[in-house]
Each structure stands twice: as C-alpha cells, then as structure tokens.
mmCIF file with all atom_site columns, C-alpha atoms in Angstrom:
data_model
loop_
_atom_site.group_PDB
_atom_site.id
_atom_site.type_symbol
_atom_site.label_atom_id
_atom_site.label_alt_id
_atom_site.label_comp_id
_atom_site.label_asym_id
_atom_site.label_entity_id
_atom_site.label_seq_id
_atom_site.pdbx_PDB_ins_code
_atom_site.Cartn_x
_atom_site.Cartn_y
_atom_site.Cartn_z
_atom_site.occupancy
_atom_site.B_iso_or_equiv
_atom_site.pdbx_formal_charge
_atom_site.auth_seq_id
_atom_site.auth_comp_id
_atom_site.auth_asym_id
_atom_site.auth_atom_id
_atom_site.pdbx_PDB_model_num
ATOM 1   C CA . GLY A 1 1   ? -63.712 -56.986 2.093  1.00 0.00 ? 1   GLY A CA 1
ATOM 2   C CA . ASP A 1 2   ? -61.425 -56.084 4.950  1.00 0.00 ? 2   ASP A CA 1
ATOM 3   C CA . SER A 1 3   ? -62.756 -56.063 8.501  1.00 0.00 ? 3   SER A CA 1
ATOM 4   C CA . VAL A 1 4   ? -61.455 -55.653 12.035 1.00 0.00 ? 4   VAL A CA 1
ATOM 5   C CA . THR A 1 5   ? -63.170 -57.078 15.106 1.00 0.00 ? 5   THR A CA 1
ATOM 6   C CA . GLN A 1 6   ? -62.621 -55.818 18.638 1.00 0.00 ? 6   GLN A CA 1
ATOM 7   C CA . THR A 1 7   ? -64.781 -58.009 20.832 1.00 0.00 ? 7   THR A CA 1
ATOM 8   C CA . GLU A 1 8   ? -64.693 -55.879 23.982 1.00 0.00 ? 8   GLU A CA 1
ATOM 9   C CA . GLY A 1 9   ? -66.351 -52.515 23.918 1.00 0.00 ? 9   GLY A CA 1
ATOM 10  C CA . LEU A 1 10  ? -65.406 -51.733 27.490 1.00 0.00 ? 10  LEU A CA 1
ATOM 11  C CA . VAL A 1 11  ? -62.603 -53.100 29.682 1.00 0.00 ? 11  VAL A CA 1
ATOM 12  C CA . THR A 1 12  ? -62.167 -52.062 33.307 1.00 0.00 ? 12  THR A CA 1
ATOM 13  C CA . LEU A 1 13  ? -58.973 -52.997 35.152 1.00 0.00 ? 13  LEU A CA 1
ATOM 14  C CA . THR A 1 14  ? -57.318 -52.294 38.450 1.00 0.00 ? 14  THR A CA 1
ATOM 15  C CA . GLU A 1 15  ? -53.973 -50.522 38.283 1.00 0.00 ? 15  GLU A CA 1
ATOM 16  C CA . GLY A 1 16  ? -51.073 -52.980 38.151 1.00 0.00 ? 16  GLY A CA 1
ATOM 17  C CA . LEU A 1 17  ? -52.972 -55.795 36.475 1.00 0.00 ? 17  LEU A CA 1
ATOM 18  C CA . PRO A 1 18  ? -52.053 -56.969 32.954 1.00 0.00 ? 18  PRO A CA 1
ATOM 19  C CA . VAL A 1 19  ? -53.814 -55.549 29.919 1.00 0.00 ? 19  VAL A CA 1
ATOM 20  C CA . MET A 1 20  ? -54.946 -57.530 26.906 1.00 0.00 ? 20  MET A CA 1
ATOM 21  C CA . LEU A 1 21  ? -57.201 -55.994 24.273 1.00 0.00 ? 21  LEU A CA 1
ATOM 22  C CA . ASN A 1 22  ? -58.362 -58.324 21.525 1.00 0.00 ? 22  ASN A CA 1
ATOM 23  C CA . CYS A 1 23  ? -58.144 -57.674 17.812 1.00 0.00 ? 23  CYS A CA 1
ATOM 24  C CA . THR A 1 24  ? -58.876 -60.095 14.974 1.00 0.00 ? 24  THR A CA 1
ATOM 25  C CA . TYR A 1 25  ? -59.111 -59.299 11.305 1.00 0.00 ? 25  TYR A CA 1
ATOM 26  C CA . GLN A 1 26  ? -60.135 -60.483 7.881  1.00 0.00 ? 26  GLN A CA 1
ATOM 27  C CA . SER A 1 27  ? -58.138 -59.425 4.846  1.00 0.00 ? 27  SER A CA 1
ATOM 28  C CA . THR A 1 28  ? -57.738 -60.564 1.262  1.00 0.00 ? 28  THR A CA 1
ATOM 29  C CA . TYR A 1 29  ? -54.008 -59.856 1.210  1.00 0.00 ? 29  TYR A CA 1
ATOM 30  C CA . SER A 1 30  ? -51.212 -59.724 3.769  1.00 0.00 ? 30  SER A CA 1
ATOM 31  C CA . PRO A 1 31  ? -52.106 -56.671 5.816  1.00 0.00 ? 31  PRO A CA 1
ATOM 32  C CA . PHE A 1 32  ? -50.367 -54.212 8.075  1.00 0.00 ? 32  PHE A CA 1
ATOM 33  C CA . LEU A 1 33  ? -52.003 -53.937 11.510 1.00 0.00 ? 33  LEU A CA 1
ATOM 34  C CA . PHE A 1 34  ? -52.058 -50.883 13.764 1.00 0.00 ? 34  PHE A CA 1
ATOM 35  C CA . TRP A 1 35  ? -53.154 -49.846 17.217 1.00 0.00 ? 35  TRP A CA 1
ATOM 36  C CA . TYR A 1 36  ? -54.274 -46.237 17.701 1.00 0.00 ? 36  TYR A CA 1
ATOM 37  C CA . VAL A 1 37  ? -55.001 -44.683 21.097 1.00 0.00 ? 37  VAL A CA 1
ATOM 38  C CA . GLN A 1 38  ? -57.300 -41.753 21.839 1.00 0.00 ? 38  GLN A CA 1
ATOM 39  C CA . HIS A 1 39  ? -57.224 -40.105 25.246 1.00 0.00 ? 39  HIS A CA 1
ATOM 40  C CA . LEU A 1 40  ? -60.190 -38.056 26.407 1.00 0.00 ? 40  LEU A CA 1
ATOM 41  C CA . ASN A 1 41  ? -60.607 -34.844 24.376 1.00 0.00 ? 41  ASN A CA 1
ATOM 42  C CA . GLU A 1 42  ? -57.548 -35.619 22.258 1.00 0.00 ? 42  GLU A CA 1
ATOM 43  C CA . ALA A 1 43  ? -56.979 -36.777 18.701 1.00 0.00 ? 43  ALA A CA 1
ATOM 44  C CA . PRO A 1 44  ? -56.258 -40.459 17.988 1.00 0.00 ? 44  PRO A CA 1
ATOM 45  C CA . LYS A 1 45  ? -52.568 -41.190 17.573 1.00 0.00 ? 45  LYS A CA 1
ATOM 46  C CA . LEU A 1 46  ? -50.526 -44.181 16.510 1.00 0.00 ? 46  LEU A CA 1
ATOM 47  C CA . LEU A 1 47  ? -49.454 -46.502 19.314 1.00 0.00 ? 47  LEU A CA 1
ATOM 48  C CA . LEU A 1 48  ? -48.070 -49.523 17.437 1.00 0.00 ? 48  LEU A CA 1
ATOM 49  C CA . LYS A 1 49  ? -47.635 -50.802 13.903 1.00 0.00 ? 49  LYS A CA 1
ATOM 50  C CA . SER A 1 50  ? -46.861 -54.349 12.764 1.00 0.00 ? 50  SER A CA 1
ATOM 51  C CA . PHE A 1 51  ? -43.579 -55.001 11.013 1.00 0.00 ? 51  PHE A CA 1
ATOM 52  C CA . THR A 1 52  ? -43.096 -56.920 7.782  1.00 0.00 ? 52  THR A CA 1
ATOM 53  C CA . ASP A 1 53  ? -40.257 -58.967 9.309  1.00 0.00 ? 53  ASP A CA 1
ATOM 54  C CA . ASN A 1 54  ? -42.323 -60.365 12.201 1.00 0.00 ? 54  ASN A CA 1
ATOM 55  C CA . LYS A 1 55  ? -40.572 -58.271 14.850 1.00 0.00 ? 55  LYS A CA 1
ATOM 56  C CA . ARG A 1 56  ? -42.781 -57.448 17.807 1.00 0.00 ? 56  ARG A CA 1
ATOM 57  C CA . PRO A 1 57  ? -43.532 -53.713 17.988 1.00 0.00 ? 57  PRO A CA 1
ATOM 58  C CA . GLU A 1 58  ? -43.386 -52.087 21.424 1.00 0.00 ? 58  GLU A CA 1
ATOM 59  C CA . HIS A 1 59  ? -44.190 -48.601 22.670 1.00 0.00 ? 59  HIS A CA 1
ATOM 60  C CA . GLN A 1 60  ? -44.829 -47.140 26.124 1.00 0.00 ? 60  GLN A CA 1
ATOM 61  C CA . GLY A 1 61  ? -44.849 -50.638 27.618 1.00 0.00 ? 61  GLY A CA 1
ATOM 62  C CA . PHE A 1 62  ? -47.433 -51.901 25.137 1.00 0.00 ? 62  PHE A CA 1
ATOM 63  C CA . HIS A 1 63  ? -46.683 -54.642 22.629 1.00 0.00 ? 63  HIS A CA 1
ATOM 64  C CA . ALA A 1 64  ? -48.597 -56.637 20.053 1.00 0.00 ? 64  ALA A CA 1
ATOM 65  C CA . THR A 1 65  ? -47.762 -59.718 18.014 1.00 0.00 ? 65  THR A CA 1
ATOM 66  C CA . LEU A 1 66  ? -49.165 -60.327 14.561 1.00 0.00 ? 66  LEU A CA 1
ATOM 67  C CA . HIS A 1 67  ? -50.315 -63.941 14.330 1.00 0.00 ? 67  HIS A CA 1
ATOM 68  C CA . LYS A 1 68  ? -51.223 -64.661 10.722 1.00 0.00 ? 68  LYS A CA 1
ATOM 69  C CA . SER A 1 69  ? -52.395 -68.186 11.549 1.00 0.00 ? 69  SER A CA 1
ATOM 70  C CA . SER A 1 70  ? -55.117 -66.855 13.829 1.00 0.00 ? 70  SER A CA 1
ATOM 71  C CA . SER A 1 71  ? -55.515 -63.436 12.122 1.00 0.00 ? 71  SER A CA 1
ATOM 72  C CA . SER A 1 72  ? -54.918 -61.648 15.389 1.00 0.00 ? 72  SER A CA 1
ATOM 73  C CA . PHE A 1 73  ? -53.015 -58.608 16.671 1.00 0.00 ? 73  PHE A CA 1
ATOM 74  C CA . HIS A 1 74  ? -53.855 -58.408 20.380 1.00 0.00 ? 74  HIS A CA 1
ATOM 75  C CA . LEU A 1 75  ? -52.530 -55.475 22.411 1.00 0.00 ? 75  LEU A CA 1
ATOM 76  C CA . GLN A 1 76  ? -50.792 -56.330 25.680 1.00 0.00 ? 76  GLN A CA 1
ATOM 77  C CA . LYS A 1 77  ? -49.117 -54.618 28.612 1.00 0.00 ? 77  LYS A CA 1
ATOM 78  C CA . SER A 1 78  ? -47.778 -56.307 31.712 1.00 0.00 ? 78  SER A CA 1
ATOM 79  C CA . SER A 1 79  ? -49.006 -53.731 34.230 1.00 0.00 ? 79  SER A CA 1
ATOM 80  C CA . ALA A 1 80  ? -51.799 -51.187 33.673 1.00 0.00 ? 80  ALA A CA 1
ATOM 81  C CA . GLN A 1 81  ? -51.333 -47.560 34.707 1.00 0.00 ? 81  GLN A CA 1
ATOM 82  C CA . LEU A 1 82  ? -54.013 -44.971 35.400 1.00 0.00 ? 82  LEU A CA 1
ATOM 83  C CA . SER A 1 83  ? -52.742 -42.988 32.423 1.00 0.00 ? 83  SER A CA 1
ATOM 84  C CA . ASP A 1 84  ? -53.528 -45.927 30.113 1.00 0.00 ? 84  ASP A CA 1
ATOM 85  C CA . SER A 1 85  ? -57.236 -45.118 30.399 1.00 0.00 ? 85  SER A CA 1
ATOM 86  C CA . ALA A 1 86  ? -58.251 -44.314 26.826 1.00 0.00 ? 86  ALA A CA 1
ATOM 87  C CA . LEU A 1 87  ? -60.070 -45.527 23.721 1.00 0.00 ? 87  LEU A CA 1
ATOM 88  C CA . TYR A 1 88  ? -58.033 -48.039 21.713 1.00 0.00 ? 88  TYR A CA 1
ATOM 89  C CA . TYR A 1 89  ? -58.609 -48.775 18.044 1.00 0.00 ? 89  TYR A CA 1
ATOM 90  C CA . CYS A 1 90  ? -57.213 -51.661 16.063 1.00 0.00 ? 90  CYS A CA 1
ATOM 91  C CA . ALA A 1 91  ? -56.846 -50.939 12.350 1.00 0.00 ? 91  ALA A CA 1
ATOM 92  C CA . LEU A 1 92  ? -55.830 -52.711 9.164  1.00 0.00 ? 92  LEU A CA 1
ATOM 93  C CA . SER A 1 93  ? -54.203 -51.610 5.933  1.00 0.00 ? 93  SER A CA 1
ATOM 94  C CA . ASP A 1 94  ? -54.447 -53.996 3.012  1.00 0.00 ? 94  ASP A CA 1
ATOM 95  C CA . SER A 1 95  ? -50.994 -54.166 1.437  1.00 0.00 ? 95  SER A CA 1
ATOM 96  C CA . GLY A 1 96  ? -52.216 -55.852 -1.703 1.00 0.00 ? 96  GLY A CA 1
ATOM 97  C CA . GLY A 1 97  ? -55.126 -53.645 -2.552 1.00 0.00 ? 97  GLY A CA 1
ATOM 98  C CA . SER A 1 98  ? -55.661 -49.972 -1.932 1.00 0.00 ? 98  SER A CA 1
ATOM 99  C CA . ASN A 1 99  ? -53.215 -49.395 0.879  1.00 0.00 ? 99  ASN A CA 1
ATOM 100 C CA . TYR A 1 100 ? -54.323 -45.820 1.335  1.00 0.00 ? 100 TYR A CA 1
ATOM 101 C CA . LYS A 1 101 ? -57.336 -46.956 3.315  1.00 0.00 ? 101 LYS A CA 1
ATOM 102 C CA . LEU A 1 102 ? -57.302 -47.935 6.953  1.00 0.00 ? 102 LEU A CA 1
ATOM 103 C CA . THR A 1 103 ? -60.183 -50.029 8.223  1.00 0.00 ? 103 THR A CA 1
ATOM 104 C CA . PHE A 1 104 ? -60.830 -49.512 11.928 1.00 0.00 ? 104 PHE A CA 1
ATOM 105 C CA . GLY A 1 105 ? -62.486 -51.688 14.524 1.00 0.00 ? 105 GLY A CA 1
ATOM 106 C CA . LYS A 1 106 ? -65.233 -50.332 16.770 1.00 0.00 ? 106 LYS A CA 1
ATOM 107 C CA . GLY A 1 107 ? -62.793 -49.529 19.547 1.00 0.00 ? 107 GLY A CA 1
ATOM 108 C CA . THR A 1 108 ? -62.253 -50.686 23.137 1.00 0.00 ? 108 THR A CA 1
ATOM 109 C CA . LEU A 1 109 ? -62.599 -48.217 25.985 1.00 0.00 ? 109 LEU A CA 1
ATOM 110 C CA . LEU A 1 110 ? -60.059 -49.088 28.666 1.00 0.00 ? 110 LEU A CA 1
ATOM 111 C CA . THR A 1 111 ? -60.647 -47.720 32.147 1.00 0.00 ? 111 THR A CA 1
ATOM 112 C CA . VAL A 1 112 ? -57.929 -48.272 34.769 1.00 0.00 ? 112 VAL A CA 1
ATOM 113 C CA . THR A 1 113 ? -58.980 -47.754 38.382 1.00 0.00 ? 113 THR A CA 1
ATOM 114 C CA . PRO A 1 114 ? -56.826 -47.277 41.500 1.00 0.00 ? 114 PRO A CA 1
ATOM 115 C CA . GLY B 2 1   ? -43.376 -31.703 13.363 1.00 0.00 ? 1   GLY B CA 1
ATOM 116 C CA . GLY B 2 2   ? -46.641 -30.797 11.754 1.00 0.00 ? 2   GLY B CA 1
ATOM 117 C CA . ILE B 2 3   ? -50.186 -30.160 12.766 1.00 0.00 ? 3   ILE B CA 1
ATOM 118 C CA . ILE B 2 4   ? -53.687 -30.753 11.467 1.00 0.00 ? 4   ILE B CA 1
ATOM 119 C CA . THR B 2 5   ? -56.161 -27.978 12.128 1.00 0.00 ? 5   THR B CA 1
ATOM 120 C CA . GLN B 2 6   ? -59.887 -28.578 11.898 1.00 0.00 ? 6   GLN B CA 1
ATOM 121 C CA . THR B 2 7   ? -62.433 -25.786 11.874 1.00 0.00 ? 7   THR B CA 1
ATOM 122 C CA . PRO B 2 8   ? -64.815 -25.236 13.457 1.00 0.00 ? 8   PRO B CA 1
ATOM 123 C CA . LYS B 2 9   ? -64.341 -27.246 16.655 1.00 0.00 ? 9   LYS B CA 1
ATOM 124 C CA . PHE B 2 10  ? -68.079 -27.210 17.304 1.00 0.00 ? 10  PHE B CA 1
ATOM 125 C CA . LEU B 2 11  ? -70.797 -26.953 14.666 1.00 0.00 ? 11  LEU B CA 1
ATOM 126 C CA . ILE B 2 12  ? -74.487 -26.617 15.392 1.00 0.00 ? 12  ILE B CA 1
ATOM 127 C CA . GLY B 2 13  ? -76.820 -26.842 12.436 1.00 0.00 ? 13  GLY B CA 1
ATOM 128 C CA . GLN B 2 14  ? -80.467 -27.047 11.533 1.00 0.00 ? 14  GLN B CA 1
ATOM 129 C CA . GLU B 2 15  ? -82.194 -29.988 9.892  1.00 0.00 ? 15  GLU B CA 1
ATOM 130 C CA . GLY B 2 16  ? -81.732 -29.888 6.106  1.00 0.00 ? 16  GLY B CA 1
ATOM 131 C CA . GLN B 2 17  ? -78.907 -27.384 6.256  1.00 0.00 ? 17  GLN B CA 1
ATOM 132 C CA . LYS B 2 18  ? -75.730 -27.744 4.202  1.00 0.00 ? 18  LYS B CA 1
ATOM 133 C CA . LEU B 2 19  ? -72.713 -27.670 6.524  1.00 0.00 ? 19  LEU B CA 1
ATOM 134 C CA . THR B 2 20  ? -69.015 -27.456 5.642  1.00 0.00 ? 20  THR B CA 1
ATOM 135 C CA . LEU B 2 21  ? -66.114 -28.672 7.730  1.00 0.00 ? 21  LEU B CA 1
ATOM 136 C CA . LYS B 2 22  ? -62.543 -27.628 6.949  1.00 0.00 ? 22  LYS B CA 1
ATOM 137 C CA . CYS B 2 23  ? -59.179 -29.244 7.495  1.00 0.00 ? 23  CYS B CA 1
ATOM 138 C CA . GLN B 2 24  ? -55.650 -27.914 6.985  1.00 0.00 ? 24  GLN B CA 1
ATOM 139 C CA . GLN B 2 25  ? -52.350 -29.812 7.336  1.00 0.00 ? 25  GLN B CA 1
ATOM 140 C CA . ASN B 2 26  ? -48.752 -28.607 7.215  1.00 0.00 ? 26  ASN B CA 1
ATOM 141 C CA . PHE B 2 27  ? -47.099 -32.032 7.096  1.00 0.00 ? 27  PHE B CA 1
ATOM 142 C CA . ASN B 2 28  ? -46.933 -31.798 3.285  1.00 0.00 ? 28  ASN B CA 1
ATOM 143 C CA . HIS B 2 29  ? -48.651 -35.194 3.175  1.00 0.00 ? 29  HIS B CA 1
ATOM 144 C CA . ASP B 2 30  ? -50.206 -36.314 -0.094 1.00 0.00 ? 30  ASP B CA 1
ATOM 145 C CA . THR B 2 31  ? -53.119 -38.286 1.343  1.00 0.00 ? 31  THR B CA 1
ATOM 146 C CA . MET B 2 32  ? -55.932 -36.851 3.444  1.00 0.00 ? 32  MET B CA 1
ATOM 147 C CA . TYR B 2 33  ? -58.978 -38.466 5.007  1.00 0.00 ? 33  TYR B CA 1
ATOM 148 C CA . TRP B 2 34  ? -62.323 -37.714 6.607  1.00 0.00 ? 34  TRP B CA 1
ATOM 149 C CA . TYR B 2 35  ? -63.571 -40.177 9.217  1.00 0.00 ? 35  TYR B CA 1
ATOM 150 C CA . ARG B 2 36  ? -66.775 -40.116 11.218 1.00 0.00 ? 36  ARG B CA 1
ATOM 151 C CA . GLN B 2 37  ? -66.575 -41.203 14.860 1.00 0.00 ? 37  GLN B CA 1
ATOM 152 C CA . ASP B 2 38  ? -69.684 -42.530 16.595 1.00 0.00 ? 38  ASP B CA 1
ATOM 153 C CA . SER B 2 39  ? -69.682 -44.179 19.990 1.00 0.00 ? 39  SER B CA 1
ATOM 154 C CA . GLY B 2 40  ? -69.690 -47.950 19.604 1.00 0.00 ? 40  GLY B CA 1
ATOM 155 C CA . LYS B 2 41  ? -69.217 -47.788 15.845 1.00 0.00 ? 41  LYS B CA 1
ATOM 156 C CA . GLY B 2 42  ? -65.561 -46.909 15.587 1.00 0.00 ? 42  GLY B CA 1
ATOM 157 C CA . LEU B 2 43  ? -64.062 -44.746 12.868 1.00 0.00 ? 43  LEU B CA 1
ATOM 158 C CA . ARG B 2 44  ? -65.769 -44.984 9.503  1.00 0.00 ? 44  ARG B CA 1
ATOM 159 C CA . LEU B 2 45  ? -64.190 -43.596 6.358  1.00 0.00 ? 45  LEU B CA 1
ATOM 160 C CA . ILE B 2 46  ? -66.252 -41.004 4.499  1.00 0.00 ? 46  ILE B CA 1
ATOM 161 C CA . TYR B 2 47  ? -63.866 -39.710 1.829  1.00 0.00 ? 47  TYR B CA 1
ATOM 162 C CA . TYR B 2 48  ? -60.155 -39.741 1.149  1.00 0.00 ? 48  TYR B CA 1
ATOM 163 C CA . SER B 2 49  ? -57.890 -38.004 -1.326 1.00 0.00 ? 49  SER B CA 1
ATOM 164 C CA . ILE B 2 50  ? -54.586 -39.333 -2.628 1.00 0.00 ? 50  ILE B CA 1
ATOM 165 C CA . THR B 2 51  ? -53.457 -36.025 -4.065 1.00 0.00 ? 51  THR B CA 1
ATOM 166 C CA . GLU B 2 52  ? -54.693 -32.536 -4.921 1.00 0.00 ? 52  GLU B CA 1
ATOM 167 C CA . ASN B 2 53  ? -58.008 -32.634 -6.842 1.00 0.00 ? 53  ASN B CA 1
ATOM 168 C CA . ASP B 2 54  ? -58.380 -36.383 -6.261 1.00 0.00 ? 54  ASP B CA 1
ATOM 169 C CA . LEU B 2 55  ? -61.442 -37.730 -4.404 1.00 0.00 ? 55  LEU B CA 1
ATOM 170 C CA . GLN B 2 56  ? -62.177 -41.314 -3.385 1.00 0.00 ? 56  GLN B CA 1
ATOM 171 C CA . LYS B 2 57  ? -65.366 -42.490 -1.692 1.00 0.00 ? 57  LYS B CA 1
ATOM 172 C CA . GLY B 2 58  ? -65.182 -44.383 1.543  1.00 0.00 ? 58  GLY B CA 1
ATOM 173 C CA . ASP B 2 59  ? -67.755 -46.672 3.095  1.00 0.00 ? 59  ASP B CA 1
ATOM 174 C CA . LEU B 2 60  ? -69.930 -43.828 4.396  1.00 0.00 ? 60  LEU B CA 1
ATOM 175 C CA . SER B 2 61  ? -69.892 -41.295 1.549  1.00 0.00 ? 61  SER B CA 1
ATOM 176 C CA . GLU B 2 62  ? -73.651 -41.041 0.989  1.00 0.00 ? 62  GLU B CA 1
ATOM 177 C CA . GLY B 2 63  ? -74.906 -37.686 2.224  1.00 0.00 ? 63  GLY B CA 1
ATOM 178 C CA . TYR B 2 64  ? -71.477 -36.062 2.001  1.00 0.00 ? 64  TYR B CA 1
ATOM 179 C CA . ASP B 2 65  ? -69.361 -34.215 -0.551 1.00 0.00 ? 65  ASP B CA 1
ATOM 180 C CA . ALA B 2 66  ? -65.651 -33.442 -0.343 1.00 0.00 ? 66  ALA B CA 1
ATOM 181 C CA . SER B 2 67  ? -63.206 -31.072 -1.983 1.00 0.00 ? 67  SER B CA 1
ATOM 182 C CA . ARG B 2 68  ? -59.393 -31.091 -2.252 1.00 0.00 ? 68  ARG B CA 1
ATOM 183 C CA . GLU B 2 69  ? -58.412 -27.927 -4.133 1.00 0.00 ? 69  GLU B CA 1
ATOM 184 C CA . LYS B 2 70  ? -54.995 -27.642 -2.491 1.00 0.00 ? 70  LYS B CA 1
ATOM 185 C CA . LYS B 2 71  ? -52.556 -30.220 -1.187 1.00 0.00 ? 71  LYS B CA 1
ATOM 186 C CA . SER B 2 72  ? -52.775 -28.743 2.295  1.00 0.00 ? 72  SER B CA 1
ATOM 187 C CA . SER B 2 73  ? -56.551 -28.568 2.633  1.00 0.00 ? 73  SER B CA 1
ATOM 188 C CA . PHE B 2 74  ? -59.474 -30.973 2.511  1.00 0.00 ? 74  PHE B CA 1
ATOM 189 C CA . SER B 2 75  ? -63.056 -29.943 3.168  1.00 0.00 ? 75  SER B CA 1
ATOM 190 C CA . LEU B 2 76  ? -66.156 -32.011 3.866  1.00 0.00 ? 76  LEU B CA 1
ATOM 191 C CA . THR B 2 77  ? -69.754 -30.944 3.253  1.00 0.00 ? 77  THR B CA 1
ATOM 192 C CA . VAL B 2 78  ? -72.770 -32.484 4.910  1.00 0.00 ? 78  VAL B CA 1
ATOM 193 C CA . THR B 2 79  ? -75.274 -32.023 2.089  1.00 0.00 ? 79  THR B CA 1
ATOM 194 C CA . SER B 2 80  ? -78.420 -32.145 4.256  1.00 0.00 ? 80  SER B CA 1
ATOM 195 C CA . ALA B 2 81  ? -78.052 -32.340 8.004  1.00 0.00 ? 81  ALA B CA 1
ATOM 196 C CA . GLN B 2 82  ? -80.240 -34.929 9.703  1.00 0.00 ? 82  GLN B CA 1
ATOM 197 C CA . LYS B 2 83  ? -82.314 -33.983 12.751 1.00 0.00 ? 83  LYS B CA 1
ATOM 198 C CA . ASN B 2 84  ? -80.778 -35.017 16.099 1.00 0.00 ? 84  ASN B CA 1
ATOM 199 C CA . GLU B 2 85  ? -77.576 -36.103 14.375 1.00 0.00 ? 85  GLU B CA 1
ATOM 200 C CA . MET B 2 86  ? -74.546 -35.982 16.667 1.00 0.00 ? 86  MET B CA 1
ATOM 201 C CA . ALA B 2 87  ? -71.089 -37.096 15.642 1.00 0.00 ? 87  ALA B CA 1
ATOM 202 C CA . VAL B 2 88  ? -67.420 -36.218 15.638 1.00 0.00 ? 88  VAL B CA 1
ATOM 203 C CA . PHE B 2 89  ? -65.696 -35.769 12.285 1.00 0.00 ? 89  PHE B CA 1
ATOM 204 C CA . LEU B 2 90  ? -61.975 -36.456 12.213 1.00 0.00 ? 90  LEU B CA 1
ATOM 205 C CA . CYS B 2 91  ? -59.611 -35.301 9.511  1.00 0.00 ? 91  CYS B CA 1
ATOM 206 C CA . ALA B 2 92  ? -56.293 -37.097 9.023  1.00 0.00 ? 92  ALA B CA 1
ATOM 207 C CA . SER B 2 93  ? -53.309 -37.098 6.720  1.00 0.00 ? 93  SER B CA 1
ATOM 208 C CA . SER B 2 94  ? -50.630 -39.636 5.924  1.00 0.00 ? 94  SER B CA 1
ATOM 209 C CA . ILE B 2 95  ? -47.683 -40.615 3.830  1.00 0.00 ? 95  ILE B CA 1
ATOM 210 C CA . ARG B 2 96  ? -47.917 -43.855 1.886  1.00 0.00 ? 96  ARG B CA 1
ATOM 211 C CA . GLU B 2 97  ? -46.845 -46.000 4.832  1.00 0.00 ? 97  GLU B CA 1
ATOM 212 C CA . ASN B 2 98  ? -50.235 -45.305 6.357  1.00 0.00 ? 98  ASN B CA 1
ATOM 213 C CA . THR B 2 99  ? -49.424 -43.825 9.733  1.00 0.00 ? 99  THR B CA 1
ATOM 214 C CA . LEU B 2 100 ? -52.337 -41.453 10.087 1.00 0.00 ? 100 LEU B CA 1
ATOM 215 C CA . TYR B 2 101 ? -52.036 -38.115 11.860 1.00 0.00 ? 101 TYR B CA 1
ATOM 216 C CA . PHE B 2 102 ? -55.387 -36.903 13.122 1.00 0.00 ? 102 PHE B CA 1
ATOM 217 C CA . GLY B 2 103 ? -56.834 -33.532 13.892 1.00 0.00 ? 103 GLY B CA 1
ATOM 218 C CA . ALA B 2 104 ? -58.738 -32.836 17.096 1.00 0.00 ? 104 ALA B CA 1
ATOM 219 C CA . GLY B 2 105 ? -62.111 -33.156 15.405 1.00 0.00 ? 105 GLY B CA 1
ATOM 220 C CA . THR B 2 106 ? -65.268 -31.186 14.661 1.00 0.00 ? 106 THR B CA 1
ATOM 221 C CA . ARG B 2 107 ? -68.237 -31.978 16.866 1.00 0.00 ? 107 ARG B CA 1
ATOM 222 C CA . LEU B 2 108 ? -71.525 -31.722 15.006 1.00 0.00 ? 108 LEU B CA 1
ATOM 223 C CA . SER B 2 109 ? -74.956 -31.331 16.570 1.00 0.00 ? 109 SER B CA 1
ATOM 224 C CA . VAL B 2 110 ? -78.114 -30.938 14.519 1.00 0.00 ? 110 VAL B CA 1
ATOM 225 C CA . LEU B 2 111 ? -81.185 -29.408 16.106 1.00 0.00 ? 111 LEU B CA 1
#
C-alpha cells in the first residue's frame, strides 16, 4: 500500500537559515505529492502540490521537487522566517488507484527561533 | 470562497458513550473526509464519502460510523468512547484533484 515517511518529528532552526523537511514515499502507481501546513490553532491548508509536467511548485518562498528516482518530495526554503513555525505534513495521492484518498505522513513540527 | 464548519469545537464524553461529530461545507464539493489527528501519528483517514449516501472506510474505521445524507454534510459517530481518549477530528472536502480543504477540528476528551 501507499505510505509517506517524514523522518524528522521536530526541527528547530534559527531565523534566516535554510529549511529542508524530508519526505519520501512508497506508491504502486505514479502519485501526486502534497505539502500541507498547519499553524497553531488553525486548520491544515495546502502549501504545495506536485505537477504532472515536472515543474517545480513554489509558494510563499517554499518549493519542492518530485524526484521519482529516489521517491522523494523534500520541502525547501532558502531563509526561514519566524512565521514559518508550524506543523508540516507531506501527503500522497495515488493517481492509478483510488485517487480520492490522501495518505499523510506523521508530520514535522518546525520551530523557528530568533 | 467556501468554508467548512465543524461542530462542536470541543466535546467531552464519558467512557462507553456514543458521540456524534458534525461537519458542513458550502464549497459544493462531492468528496468529504474524516481524519483523526494524534500527536506524532499524523492524519489518519477514518471515513470518506465520494458523493451523497456513499461511505468508504479508511484505515481507522473500526469504532466509528459515518453518515452522508446530504451533499453538504458529513457526520461521524464514535460508537463507544474509550476512557482517557484525546484526539482532534478533522473534516475535509475536495474536488477530484485532491486539494483538501479542512475544518478547524473537533477536540475530543473522554473522562
């Protein structure tokens, strides 16, 4: 079955340093990958979604590249901001099977300090 | 834009009690979901519904029932609350392209 692995449960960074949150996946078919972000006391919301044409999605300074060879979709940002502190989920939708279901990773809590 | 409304925001129950959580969306989305959020365990799918009166079990459906009587609403029932259980239940809706829109959640505590 489908699975998503986020190896870091907690990442603490100093403001201004680069961000990289890891995401690897297993899927039977060619999946769509997503990053969702949840700020404290808010609902999760979509941050990025992979494209079918291998373009690199970007939003709010964050970007992620789908590497099918390594089954990865790591989230990156060149310079962390205090407002980036949040819970980040990587998720997968299987395009070949039931693509109504999203499988989520366990999440990475990013804390950015001054 | 639309909104997903979950009620209640906080739910305190007793062990063994049947508890119902409600979700309404005005996006006119066909598909709706119930996820459970536990710290360190991510979001786990309980039930989803592709259209009105459709129900599909997720990975965590045991101990839960769901109902989708209208396109705009999707309810979840905890059939027998477990003592000391604490979790957040998130409702979401989507169009086929799978961008999920989430509600703010219902926080459950069982005494």
